[in-house]
mmCIF file with all atom_site columns, C-alpha atoms in Angstrom:
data_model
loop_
_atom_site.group_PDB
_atom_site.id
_atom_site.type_symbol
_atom_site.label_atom_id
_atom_site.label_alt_id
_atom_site.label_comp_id
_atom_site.label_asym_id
_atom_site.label_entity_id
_atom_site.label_seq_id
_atom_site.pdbx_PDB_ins_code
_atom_site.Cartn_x
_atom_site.Cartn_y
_atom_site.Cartn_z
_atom_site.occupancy
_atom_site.B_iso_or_equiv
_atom_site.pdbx_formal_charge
_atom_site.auth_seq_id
_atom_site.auth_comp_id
_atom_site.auth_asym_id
_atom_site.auth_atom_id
_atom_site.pdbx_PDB_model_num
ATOM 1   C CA . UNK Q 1 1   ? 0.321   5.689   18.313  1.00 45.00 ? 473 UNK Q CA 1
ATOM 2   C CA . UNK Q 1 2   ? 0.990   6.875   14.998  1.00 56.00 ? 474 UNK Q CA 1
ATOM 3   C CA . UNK Q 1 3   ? -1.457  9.386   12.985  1.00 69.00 ? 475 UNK Q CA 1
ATOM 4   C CA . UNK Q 1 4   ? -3.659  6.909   10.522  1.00 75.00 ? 476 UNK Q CA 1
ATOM 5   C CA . UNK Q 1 5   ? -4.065  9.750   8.065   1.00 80.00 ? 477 UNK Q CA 1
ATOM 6   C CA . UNK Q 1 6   ? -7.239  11.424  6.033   1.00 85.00 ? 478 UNK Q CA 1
ATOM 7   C CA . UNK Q 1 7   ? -10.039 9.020   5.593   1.00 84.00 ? 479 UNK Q CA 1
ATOM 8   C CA . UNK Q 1 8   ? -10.295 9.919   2.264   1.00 87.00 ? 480 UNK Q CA 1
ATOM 9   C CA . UNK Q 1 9   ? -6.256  8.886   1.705   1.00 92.00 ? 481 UNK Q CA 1
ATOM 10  C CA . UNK Q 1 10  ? -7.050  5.288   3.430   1.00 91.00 ? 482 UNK Q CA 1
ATOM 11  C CA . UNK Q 1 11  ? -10.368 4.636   1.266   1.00 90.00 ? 483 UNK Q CA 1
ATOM 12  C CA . UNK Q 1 12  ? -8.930  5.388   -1.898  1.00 92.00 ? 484 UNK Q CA 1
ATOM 13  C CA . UNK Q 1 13  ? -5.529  3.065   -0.772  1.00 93.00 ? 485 UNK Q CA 1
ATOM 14  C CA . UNK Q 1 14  ? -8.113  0.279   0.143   1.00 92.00 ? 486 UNK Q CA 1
ATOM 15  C CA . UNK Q 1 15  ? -9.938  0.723   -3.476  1.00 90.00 ? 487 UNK Q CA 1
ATOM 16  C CA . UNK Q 1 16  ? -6.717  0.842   -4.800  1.00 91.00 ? 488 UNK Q CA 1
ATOM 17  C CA . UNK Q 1 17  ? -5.771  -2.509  -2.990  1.00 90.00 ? 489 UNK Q CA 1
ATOM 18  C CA . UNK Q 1 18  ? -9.003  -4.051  -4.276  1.00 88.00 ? 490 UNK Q CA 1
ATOM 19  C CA . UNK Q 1 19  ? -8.508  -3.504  -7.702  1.00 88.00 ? 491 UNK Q CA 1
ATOM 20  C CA . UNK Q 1 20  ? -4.857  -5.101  -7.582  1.00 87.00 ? 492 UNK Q CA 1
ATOM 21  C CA . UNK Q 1 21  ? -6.449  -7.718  -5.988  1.00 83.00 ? 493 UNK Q CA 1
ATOM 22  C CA . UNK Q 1 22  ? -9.302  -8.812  -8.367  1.00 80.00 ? 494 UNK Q CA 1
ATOM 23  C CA . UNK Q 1 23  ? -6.441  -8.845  -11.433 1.00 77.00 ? 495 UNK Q CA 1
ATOM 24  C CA . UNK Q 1 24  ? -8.937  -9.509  -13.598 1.00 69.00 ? 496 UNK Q CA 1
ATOM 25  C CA . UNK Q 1 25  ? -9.987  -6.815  -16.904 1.00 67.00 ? 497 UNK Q CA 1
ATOM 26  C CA . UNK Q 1 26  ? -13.338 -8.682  -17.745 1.00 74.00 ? 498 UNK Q CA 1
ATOM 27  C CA . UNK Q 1 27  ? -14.329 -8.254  -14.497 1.00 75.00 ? 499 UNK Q CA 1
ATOM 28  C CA . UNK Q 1 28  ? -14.481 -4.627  -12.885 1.00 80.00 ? 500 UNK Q CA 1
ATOM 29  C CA . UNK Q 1 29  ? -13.629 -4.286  -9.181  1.00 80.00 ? 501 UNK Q CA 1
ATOM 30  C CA . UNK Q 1 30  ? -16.706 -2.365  -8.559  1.00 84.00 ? 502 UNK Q CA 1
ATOM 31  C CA . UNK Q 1 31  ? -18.930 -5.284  -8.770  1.00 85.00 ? 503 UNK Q CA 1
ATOM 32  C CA . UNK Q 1 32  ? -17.097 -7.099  -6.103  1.00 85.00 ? 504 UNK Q CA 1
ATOM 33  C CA . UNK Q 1 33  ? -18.737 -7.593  -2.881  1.00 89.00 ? 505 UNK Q CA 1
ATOM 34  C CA . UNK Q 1 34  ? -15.433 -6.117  -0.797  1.00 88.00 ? 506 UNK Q CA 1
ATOM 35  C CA . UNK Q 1 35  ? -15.244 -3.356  -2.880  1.00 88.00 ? 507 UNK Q CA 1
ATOM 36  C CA . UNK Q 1 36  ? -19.144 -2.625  -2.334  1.00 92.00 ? 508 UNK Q CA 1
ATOM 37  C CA . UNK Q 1 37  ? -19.017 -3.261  1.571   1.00 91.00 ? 509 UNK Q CA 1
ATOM 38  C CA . UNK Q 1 38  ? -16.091 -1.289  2.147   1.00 90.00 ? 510 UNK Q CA 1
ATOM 39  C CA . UNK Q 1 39  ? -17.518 2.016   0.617   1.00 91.00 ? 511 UNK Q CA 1
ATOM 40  C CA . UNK Q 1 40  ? -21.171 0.994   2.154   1.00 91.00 ? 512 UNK Q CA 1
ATOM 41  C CA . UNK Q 1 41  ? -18.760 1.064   5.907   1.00 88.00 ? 513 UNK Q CA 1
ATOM 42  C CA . UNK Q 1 42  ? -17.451 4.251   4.696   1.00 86.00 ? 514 UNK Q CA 1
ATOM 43  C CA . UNK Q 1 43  ? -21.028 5.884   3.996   1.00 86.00 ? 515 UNK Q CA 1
ATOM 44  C CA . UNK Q 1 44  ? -22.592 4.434   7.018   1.00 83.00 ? 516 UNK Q CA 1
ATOM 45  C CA . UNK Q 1 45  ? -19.971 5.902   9.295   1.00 77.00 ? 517 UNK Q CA 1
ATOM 46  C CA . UNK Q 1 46  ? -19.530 9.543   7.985   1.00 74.00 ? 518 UNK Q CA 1
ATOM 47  C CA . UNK Q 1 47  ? -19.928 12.538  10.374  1.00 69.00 ? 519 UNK Q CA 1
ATOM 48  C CA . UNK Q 1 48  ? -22.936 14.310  9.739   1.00 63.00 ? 520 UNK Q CA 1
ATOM 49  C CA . UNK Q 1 49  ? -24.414 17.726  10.884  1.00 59.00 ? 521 UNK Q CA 1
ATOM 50  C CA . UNK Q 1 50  ? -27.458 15.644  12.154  1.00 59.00 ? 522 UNK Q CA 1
ATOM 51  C CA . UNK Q 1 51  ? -25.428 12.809  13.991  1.00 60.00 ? 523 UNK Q CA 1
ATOM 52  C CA . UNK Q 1 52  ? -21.802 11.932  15.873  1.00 60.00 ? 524 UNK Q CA 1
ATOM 53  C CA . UNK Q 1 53  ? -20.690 8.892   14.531  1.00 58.00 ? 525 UNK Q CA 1
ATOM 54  C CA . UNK Q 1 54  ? -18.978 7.172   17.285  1.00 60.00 ? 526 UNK Q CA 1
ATOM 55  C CA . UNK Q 1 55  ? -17.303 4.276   16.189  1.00 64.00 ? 527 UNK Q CA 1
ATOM 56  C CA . UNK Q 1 56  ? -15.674 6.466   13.093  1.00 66.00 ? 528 UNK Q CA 1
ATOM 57  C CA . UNK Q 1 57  ? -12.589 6.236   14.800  1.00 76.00 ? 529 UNK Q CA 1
ATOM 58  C CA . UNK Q 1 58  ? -12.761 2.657   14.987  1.00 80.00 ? 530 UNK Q CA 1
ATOM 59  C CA . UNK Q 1 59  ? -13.716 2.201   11.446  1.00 82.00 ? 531 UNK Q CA 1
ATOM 60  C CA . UNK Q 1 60  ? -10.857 4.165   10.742  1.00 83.00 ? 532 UNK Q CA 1
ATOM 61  C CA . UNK Q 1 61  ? -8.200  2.372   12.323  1.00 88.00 ? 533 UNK Q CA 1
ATOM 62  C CA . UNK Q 1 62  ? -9.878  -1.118  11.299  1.00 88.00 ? 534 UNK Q CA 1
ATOM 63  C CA . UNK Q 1 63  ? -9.482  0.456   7.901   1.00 89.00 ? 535 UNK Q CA 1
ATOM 64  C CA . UNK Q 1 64  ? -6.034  1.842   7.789   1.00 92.00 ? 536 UNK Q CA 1
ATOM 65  C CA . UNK Q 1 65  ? -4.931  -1.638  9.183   1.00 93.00 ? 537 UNK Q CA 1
ATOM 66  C CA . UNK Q 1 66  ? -6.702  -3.922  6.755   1.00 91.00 ? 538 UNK Q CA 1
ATOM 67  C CA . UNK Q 1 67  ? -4.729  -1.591  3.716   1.00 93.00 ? 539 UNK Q CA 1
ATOM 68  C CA . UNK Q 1 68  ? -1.745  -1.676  5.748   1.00 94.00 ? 540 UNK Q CA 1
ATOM 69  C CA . UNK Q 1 69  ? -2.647  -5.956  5.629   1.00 93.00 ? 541 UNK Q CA 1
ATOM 70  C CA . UNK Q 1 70  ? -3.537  -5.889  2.082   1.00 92.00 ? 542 UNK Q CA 1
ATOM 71  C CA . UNK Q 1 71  ? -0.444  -4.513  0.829   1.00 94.00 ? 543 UNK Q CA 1
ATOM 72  C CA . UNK Q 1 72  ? 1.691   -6.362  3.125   1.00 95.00 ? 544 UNK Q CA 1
ATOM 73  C CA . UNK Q 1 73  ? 0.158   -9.360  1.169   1.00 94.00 ? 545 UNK Q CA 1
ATOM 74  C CA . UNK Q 1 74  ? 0.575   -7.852  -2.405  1.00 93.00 ? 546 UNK Q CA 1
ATOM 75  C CA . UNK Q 1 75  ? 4.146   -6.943  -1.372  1.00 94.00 ? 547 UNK Q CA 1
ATOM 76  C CA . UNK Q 1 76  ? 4.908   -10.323 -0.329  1.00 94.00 ? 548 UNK Q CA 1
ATOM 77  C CA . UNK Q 1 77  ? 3.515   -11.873 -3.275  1.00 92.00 ? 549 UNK Q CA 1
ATOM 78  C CA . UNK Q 1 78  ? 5.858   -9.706  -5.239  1.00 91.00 ? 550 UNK Q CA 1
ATOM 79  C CA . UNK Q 1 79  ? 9.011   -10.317 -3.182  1.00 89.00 ? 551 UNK Q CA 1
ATOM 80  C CA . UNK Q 1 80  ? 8.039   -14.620 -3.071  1.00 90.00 ? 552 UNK Q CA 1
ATOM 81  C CA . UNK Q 1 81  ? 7.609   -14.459 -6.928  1.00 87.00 ? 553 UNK Q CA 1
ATOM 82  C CA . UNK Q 1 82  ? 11.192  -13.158 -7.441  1.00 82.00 ? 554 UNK Q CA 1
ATOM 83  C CA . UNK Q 1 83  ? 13.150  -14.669 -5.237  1.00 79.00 ? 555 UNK Q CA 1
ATOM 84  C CA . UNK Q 1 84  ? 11.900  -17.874 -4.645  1.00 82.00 ? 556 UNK Q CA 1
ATOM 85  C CA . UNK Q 1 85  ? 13.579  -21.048 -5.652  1.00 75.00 ? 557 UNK Q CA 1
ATOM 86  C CA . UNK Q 1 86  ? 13.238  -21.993 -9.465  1.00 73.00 ? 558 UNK Q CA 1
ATOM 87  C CA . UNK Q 1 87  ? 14.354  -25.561 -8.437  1.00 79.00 ? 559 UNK Q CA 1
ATOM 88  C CA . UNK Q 1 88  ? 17.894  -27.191 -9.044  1.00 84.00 ? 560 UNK Q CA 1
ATOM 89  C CA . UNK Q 1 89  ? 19.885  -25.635 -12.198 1.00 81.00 ? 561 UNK Q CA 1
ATOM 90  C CA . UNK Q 1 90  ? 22.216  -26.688 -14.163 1.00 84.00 ? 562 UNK Q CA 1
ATOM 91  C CA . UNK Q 1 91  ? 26.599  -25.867 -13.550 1.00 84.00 ? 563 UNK Q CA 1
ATOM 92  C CA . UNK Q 1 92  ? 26.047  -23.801 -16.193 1.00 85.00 ? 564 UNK Q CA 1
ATOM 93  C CA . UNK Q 1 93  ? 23.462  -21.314 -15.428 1.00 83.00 ? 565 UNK Q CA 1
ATOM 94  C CA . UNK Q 1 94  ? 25.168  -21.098 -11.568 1.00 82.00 ? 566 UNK Q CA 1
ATOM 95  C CA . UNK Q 1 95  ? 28.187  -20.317 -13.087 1.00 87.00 ? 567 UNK Q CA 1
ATOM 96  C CA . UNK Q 1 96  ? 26.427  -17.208 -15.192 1.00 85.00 ? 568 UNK Q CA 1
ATOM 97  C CA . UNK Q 1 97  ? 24.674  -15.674 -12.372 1.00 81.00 ? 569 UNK Q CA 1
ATOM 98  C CA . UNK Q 1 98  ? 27.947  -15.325 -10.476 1.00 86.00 ? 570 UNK Q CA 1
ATOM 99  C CA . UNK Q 1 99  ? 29.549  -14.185 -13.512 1.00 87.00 ? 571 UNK Q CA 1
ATOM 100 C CA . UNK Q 1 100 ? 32.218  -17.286 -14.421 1.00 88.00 ? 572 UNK Q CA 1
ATOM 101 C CA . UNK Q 1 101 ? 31.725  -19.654 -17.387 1.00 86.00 ? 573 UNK Q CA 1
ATOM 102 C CA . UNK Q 1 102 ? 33.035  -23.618 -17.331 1.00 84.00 ? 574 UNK Q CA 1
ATOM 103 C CA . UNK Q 1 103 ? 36.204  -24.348 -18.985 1.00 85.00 ? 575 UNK Q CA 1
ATOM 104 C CA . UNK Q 1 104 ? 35.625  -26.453 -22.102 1.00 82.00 ? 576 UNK Q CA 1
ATOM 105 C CA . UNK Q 1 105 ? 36.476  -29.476 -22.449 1.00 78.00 ? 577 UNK Q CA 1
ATOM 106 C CA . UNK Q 1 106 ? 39.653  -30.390 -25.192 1.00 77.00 ? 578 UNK Q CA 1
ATOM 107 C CA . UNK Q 1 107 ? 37.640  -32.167 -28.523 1.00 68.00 ? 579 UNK Q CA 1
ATOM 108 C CA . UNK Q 1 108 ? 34.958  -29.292 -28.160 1.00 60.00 ? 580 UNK Q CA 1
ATOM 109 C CA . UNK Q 1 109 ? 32.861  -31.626 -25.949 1.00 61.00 ? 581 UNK Q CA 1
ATOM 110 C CA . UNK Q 1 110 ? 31.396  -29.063 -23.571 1.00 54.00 ? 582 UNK Q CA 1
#
């Protein structure tokens, strides 16, 4: 199993997730519910000089694999947006983005 890194590194990739999620300026990220339970999970499950936290390693792996899930998604959403299909185009804009142009046509029809 591979090392999931500081928890520090994976909260402030999962904030960082958050606000590329919510997209929104006239809203801030720090209102949203996710972004409030996340850093409530976070608090709750800190090591302590008074108490042993036992599930922090399980916190810790549920959070390193919910960033490694959210930026799977915003990665995807990327990759979809520029190269999916823009629909049927015309023998002219093929032949640009292979680099040829049509012959034209005697008259200057074309």
């Amino acid at each position: 199993m591979a090392a999931l890194g500081s928890p520090l590194r994976i909260l402030r990739g999962l904030l960082r997730e958050l606000r590329h999620a919510n997209g929104r300026a006239d809203r801030p990220y720090r209102n949203m519910p996710a972004y409030q339970h996340v850093v409530a999970a976070f608090r709750a499950h800190r090591v302590t000089s008074e108490k042993l936290c036992r599930a922090q390693q399980e916190l810790h792996f549920q959070a390193a694999t919910y960033l490694c899930l959210l930026r799977s998604v915003r990665e995807y959403g990327a990759l979809h947006q520029e190269y999916h299909g823009k629909g049927e185009r015309s023998p002219e804009e093929v032949a640009g983005l292979v680099g040829f142009r049509l012959p034209q046509q005697p008259g200057g029809k074309g």
